[in-house]
Amino acid sequence: MNQTDSPNRIEKSGETQPLTVAIVDDDPRVRELLKEEIQDEGHHVLSFESAETFLDKSSLESIDLVLLDLMMPGMNGLECLQQLHRQACHDKLPRIVVVSALSDPSKQRQVLEAGAESYVIKPDLFERLPTLLNGSTP
């Protein structure tokens, strides 16, 4: 896990503070590419190789946005999303965007019903990343 502390995103005199973005993906190349892109935009990154590691080691109150891979060995992204909602009954969850290589309308519907903000296909992720980092749903 690569961890950098940061304040939650707040606006002070028109200036947006950096986000803390958690990347949860079993592919180290995807994690590294996303990390570099997000850091280039001035944000902080936490990187997790599995949903289990993310659930065990993350502090949700310090995270603004989660990029959660759908298909991972062990616990998948949908199961992780459901677990997050069970754990955080009264706590405010960060924004959660599920990322997948599959353009599958039924999976998309499932993750949105489970509480994800958005479902983004991996080939579109880098194009949509600036919008996601600015707090807009693509």
C-alpha positions as a printed NumPy array, in Angstrom:
array([[  0.   ,   0.   ,   0.   ],
       [  1.226,   3.462,  -0.856],
       [ -0.294,   5.956,   1.533],
       [ -0.181,   9.729,   1.647],
       [ -2.27 ,  11.695,   4.117],
       [ -4.289,  14.624,   2.863],
       [ -7.215,  16.704,   3.979],
       [-10.573,  15.961,   2.436],
       [-11.383,  18.009,  -0.616],
       [-12.513,  21.46 ,   0.437],
       [-12.668,  24.738,  -1.354],
       [-10.896,  27.721,   0.115],
       [-11.252,  31.036,  -1.644],
       [-12.156,  29.363,  -4.935],
       [ -9.255,  26.922,  -4.818],
       [ -9.897,  23.175,  -4.701],
       [ -7.754,  21.168,  -2.303],
       [ -6.236,  17.843,  -3.396],
       [ -8.317,  14.687,  -3.179],
       [ -7.194,  11.419,  -1.678],
       [ -7.995,   8.725,  -4.231],
       [ -7.912,   4.991,  -3.435],
       [ -7.136,   2.71 ,  -6.356],
       [ -8.276,  -0.881,  -5.787],
       [ -7.11 ,  -3.067,  -8.675],
       [ -5.296,  -6.398,  -8.879],
       [ -3.295,  -5.295, -11.953],
       [ -0.093,  -3.508, -10.863],
       [  0.255,  -1.805, -14.272],
       [ -3.221,  -0.277, -14.011],
       [ -2.525,   0.88 , -10.452],
       [  0.756,   2.506, -11.481],
       [ -0.68 ,   4.236, -14.571],
       [ -3.635,   5.583, -12.606],
       [ -1.382,   6.647,  -9.744],
       [  0.875,   8.636, -12.077],
       [ -2.069,  10.29 , -13.826],
       [ -3.83 ,  11.207, -10.581],
       [ -0.642,  12.54 ,  -8.994],
       [  0.029,  14.591, -12.143],
       [ -3.342,  16.243, -11.477],
       [ -2.129,  17.188,  -7.98 ],
       [ -3.998,  14.589,  -5.942],
       [ -2.904,  11.971,  -3.398],
       [ -3.097,   8.235,  -4.064],
       [ -3.584,   5.154,  -1.924],
       [ -2.988,   1.937,  -3.826],
       [ -4.43 ,  -1.491,  -2.956],
       [ -3.902,  -4.79 ,  -4.788],
       [ -7.132,  -6.39 ,  -3.527],
       [-10.514,  -5.579,  -2.074],
       [ -9.567,  -7.419,   1.102],
       [ -6.457,  -5.27 ,   1.588],
       [ -8.475,  -2.124,   0.949],
       [-11.111,  -3.104,   3.512],
       [ -8.468,  -4.1  ,   6.083],
       [ -6.09 ,  -1.178,   5.727],
       [ -8.013,   1.852,   4.576],
       [ -9.501,   4.596,   6.672],
       [-12.59 ,   5.697,   4.752],
       [-12.825,   9.101,   6.409],
       [ -9.539,  10.109,   4.77 ],
       [-10.598,   8.983,   1.262],
       [-12.537,  11.188,  -1.148],
       [-12.811,   8.874,  -4.168],
       [-12.422,   5.11 ,  -4.684],
       [-11.671,   3.648,  -8.113],
       [-12.763,   0.042,  -7.555],
       [-12.024,  -2.687, -10.097],
       [-14.998,  -4.991, -10.659],
       [-13.163,  -8.213, -11.542],
       [-10.515,  -9.249,  -9.02 ],
       [ -9.511, -12.591,  -7.547],
       [-10.955, -13.219,  -4.112],
       [-13.49 , -10.532,  -3.256],
       [-14.709,  -8.756,  -6.391],
       [-15.612,  -5.08 ,  -6.666],
       [-19.358,  -5.62 ,  -6.23 ],
       [-18.823,  -7.647,  -3.051],
       [-16.424,  -4.98 ,  -1.763],
       [-18.972,  -2.245,  -2.481],
       [-21.665,  -4.179,  -0.627],
       [-19.295,  -4.745,   2.324],
       [-18.463,  -1.028,   2.443],
       [-22.155,  -0.167,   2.702],
       [-22.674,  -2.746,   5.473],
       [-19.681,  -1.415,   7.453],
       [-20.54 ,   2.235,   7.048],
       [-24.192,   2.256,   8.109],
       [-23.904,   5.712,   9.662],
       [-20.56 ,   6.878,   8.326],
       [-20.316,   8.844,   5.139],
       [-18.785,   6.77 ,   2.372],
       [-16.403,   8.272,  -0.15 ],
       [-17.494,   8.532,  -3.775],
       [-17.098,   5.069,  -5.313],
       [-16.614,   4.511,  -9.032],
       [-16.566,   0.903, -10.212],
       [-14.189,   0.266, -13.089],
       [-14.446,  -2.72 , -15.412],
       [-13.079,  -4.056, -18.662],
       [-16.614,  -5.296, -19.411],
       [-19.33 ,  -3.246, -21.019],
       [-22.055,  -5.238, -19.282],
       [-25.392,  -3.462, -18.686],
       [-26.506,  -5.968, -16.033],
       [-23.252,  -5.54 , -14.033],
       [-23.552,  -1.792, -14.44 ],
       [-27.097,  -1.894, -13.051],
       [-25.979,  -4.112, -10.145],
       [-23.158,  -1.807,  -9.026],
       [-25.275,   1.336,  -9.354],
       [-28.047,  -0.296,  -7.311],
       [-25.408,  -1.31 ,  -4.739],
       [-24.429,   2.332,  -4.277],
       [-21.659,   3.106,  -6.746],
       [-21.638,   6.644,  -8.12 ],
       [-20.712,   5.455, -11.575],
       [-19.595,   2.49 , -13.703],
       [-16.713,   3.27 , -16.063],
       [-15.27 ,   0.995, -18.729],
       [-11.461,   0.793, -18.41 ],
       [-10.78 ,   1.995, -21.97 ],
       [-12.72 ,   5.198, -21.102],
       [-11.231,   5.688, -17.642],
       [ -8.289,   7.937, -18.519],
       [-10.492,  10.161, -20.665],
       [-13.04 ,  10.467, -17.832],
       [-10.521,  10.805, -15.01 ],
       [-10.393,  14.639, -14.982],
       [-14.203,  14.752, -14.667],
       [-14.139,  12.211, -11.849],
       [-11.426,  14.139, -10.018],
       [-13.451,  17.339, -10.34 ],
       [-16.358,  15.694,  -8.522],
       [-18.628,  15.19 , -11.514],
       [-20.26 ,  11.918, -12.43 ],
       [-19.354,  10.983, -15.991]])
